[in-house]
């Protein structure tokens, strides 16, 4: 007759949890292969952009207002505070324009002045007056600012 062993007692040469040296080596090999695979096929780190050199000085034969170098163009490389002032890379529209994003569930009105949300209407929800619910309270937005806008104490930012 076969001997019945208690599963709560460790026996069989210290293999209470089923680990042996082969399993341990197998886990180590799989871990090393995963690390190597992520290094080879994983997401690539972005390469740093080479810094652009300043344009050569203008000659005295051309007036400064008509040269293309006098226009403000945002650079591809991030500007640091020590190399260029923050106001030099700003691009601003001549007038305010609204962009509407709409589907059967919502209607959102954005402004091109900082991508402010002017109106956010949920079409399937009603307010106390029975109209579609607008998440932007226009009275409060006039006093405190529109939702999703950023505020800093530093005027240079």
C-alpha positions as MATLAB code, in Angstrom:
seq = 'XXXXXXXXXXXXXXXXXXXXXXXXXXXXXXXXXXXXXXXXXXXXXXXXXXXXXXXXXXXXXXXXXXXXXXXXXXXXXXXXXXXXXXXXXXXXXXXXXXXXXXXXXXXXXXXXXXXXXXXXXXXXXXXXXXXXXXXXXXXXXXXXXXXXXXXXXXXXX';
ca = [
       0.000    0.000    0.000;
       1.190    3.515   -0.852;
       2.251    5.858    1.902;
       0.097    8.975    2.347;
       2.081   12.183    2.921;
       0.815   15.319    4.632;
       1.029   18.224    2.107;
       1.651   20.693    4.955;
       4.928   19.021    5.923;
       8.022   19.660    3.886;
       9.640   16.596    2.590;
      11.420   15.297   -0.419;
      14.762   17.007    0.073;
      13.678   20.592    0.700;
      11.382   20.943   -2.296;
       8.394   22.204   -0.357;
       7.458   24.862   -2.889;
       8.484   23.003   -6.024;
      11.614   25.065   -6.735;
      14.823   23.393   -7.668;
      18.036   24.681   -9.192;
      16.720   24.107  -12.732;
      13.694   26.330  -12.104;
      15.846   29.049  -10.590;
      18.232   29.015  -13.561;
      15.253   29.055  -15.919;
      13.810   32.193  -14.285;
      17.201   33.920  -14.430;
      17.616   33.085  -18.135;
      14.110   34.333  -18.980;
      14.716   37.565  -17.040;
      18.029   38.221  -18.810;
      16.436   37.530  -22.211;
      13.596   39.975  -21.453;
      16.046   42.736  -20.460;
      18.095   42.183  -23.633;
      14.939   42.130  -25.800;
      13.702   45.436  -24.325;
      17.094   47.006  -24.970;
      17.069   45.892  -28.611;
      13.393   46.215  -29.612;
      12.020   48.516  -26.911;
      11.003   52.153  -27.338;
      13.810   54.351  -28.553;
      14.951   57.392  -26.604;
      14.652   60.649  -28.564;
      17.955   61.885  -29.883;
      18.911   65.386  -28.690;
      18.484   68.038  -31.372;
      21.676   69.852  -32.354;
      21.567   73.475  -31.300;
      21.024   75.971  -34.085;
      23.665   78.621  -34.519;
      22.686   82.289  -34.505;
      22.302   83.793  -37.951;
      25.132   86.013  -39.198;
      24.911   89.741  -38.586;
      22.944   91.790  -41.079;
      24.719   93.945  -43.579;
      24.140   97.686  -43.618;
      22.781   97.605  -47.199;
      19.453   96.032  -46.148;
      17.065   97.703  -43.728;
      16.294   95.613  -40.626;
      12.496   95.698  -41.101;
      12.544   93.989  -44.513;
      14.857   91.062  -43.739;
      13.347   87.641  -43.131;
      15.462   87.246  -39.983;
      13.427   90.006  -38.303;
      10.224   87.939  -38.231;
       9.482   85.814  -35.182;
       9.531   82.085  -35.923;
       9.299   79.432  -33.201;
      12.421   77.301  -33.106;
      12.383   73.510  -33.121;
      14.871   73.274  -30.258;
      13.672   74.259  -26.789;
      14.903   77.681  -25.781;
      16.639   78.031  -22.460;
      16.294   81.224  -20.416;
      19.994   81.982  -20.769;
      20.060   81.749  -24.593;
      16.834   83.475  -25.712;
      14.106   85.500  -24.035;
      10.744   83.766  -23.696;
       8.873   86.536  -25.518;
      10.959   86.096  -28.690;
       9.391   82.710  -29.519;
       5.744   83.582  -28.949;
       3.278   83.305  -31.803;
      -0.008   85.123  -31.453;
      -3.053   85.263  -33.715;
      -4.311   88.619  -34.906;
      -7.866   87.938  -33.705;
      -9.641   85.503  -31.425;
     -11.113   82.480  -33.187;
     -13.305   79.730  -31.753;
     -12.987   76.047  -32.611;
     -15.933   73.695  -32.042;
     -15.567   69.987  -31.334;
     -18.944   68.264  -31.444;
     -20.537   64.830  -31.564;
     -23.802   63.283  -30.348;
     -22.698   63.415  -26.682;
     -21.051   66.829  -26.246;
     -20.222   70.196  -27.832;
     -16.988   71.932  -26.782;
     -16.020   75.462  -27.861;
     -12.286   76.279  -27.625;
     -10.622   79.657  -28.081;
      -7.315   80.078  -29.884;
      -6.168   82.324  -27.025;
      -4.502   79.668  -24.877;
      -6.959   76.916  -25.932;
      -9.415   78.112  -23.306;
     -12.682   76.194  -23.018;
     -15.488   78.702  -23.573;
     -18.348   76.185  -23.417;
     -18.642   72.456  -22.665;
     -22.200   71.218  -23.214;
     -23.272   67.659  -22.385;
     -26.184   66.958  -24.720;
     -27.709   63.992  -22.851;
     -27.817   65.726  -19.456;
     -30.214   68.536  -18.562;
     -29.799   71.393  -16.093;
     -32.514   72.727  -13.745;
     -34.092   74.724  -16.596;
     -34.337   71.645  -18.849;
     -31.604   72.831  -21.269;
     -28.497   70.721  -22.067;
     -25.982   70.934  -19.217;
     -23.111   73.401  -19.748;
     -20.111   72.525  -17.562;
     -18.611   76.013  -17.941;
     -20.358   78.565  -15.737;
     -19.980   81.810  -17.701;
     -20.503   84.039  -14.613;
     -17.788   82.261  -12.628;
     -15.480   82.030  -15.664;
     -15.622   85.824  -16.058;
     -14.502   86.286  -12.443;
     -12.071   83.407  -11.874;
     -11.024   82.342  -15.373;
     -12.102   79.579  -17.704;
     -11.628   75.884  -16.849;
      -8.464   74.038  -17.859;
      -6.458   77.270  -17.998;
      -3.103   77.688  -16.292;
      -2.173   80.534  -13.980;
       1.288   81.551  -12.822;
       2.406   84.398  -10.625;
       5.371   85.040  -12.929;
       4.277   87.325  -15.780;
       7.233   86.132  -17.893;
       5.782   82.648  -18.125;
];
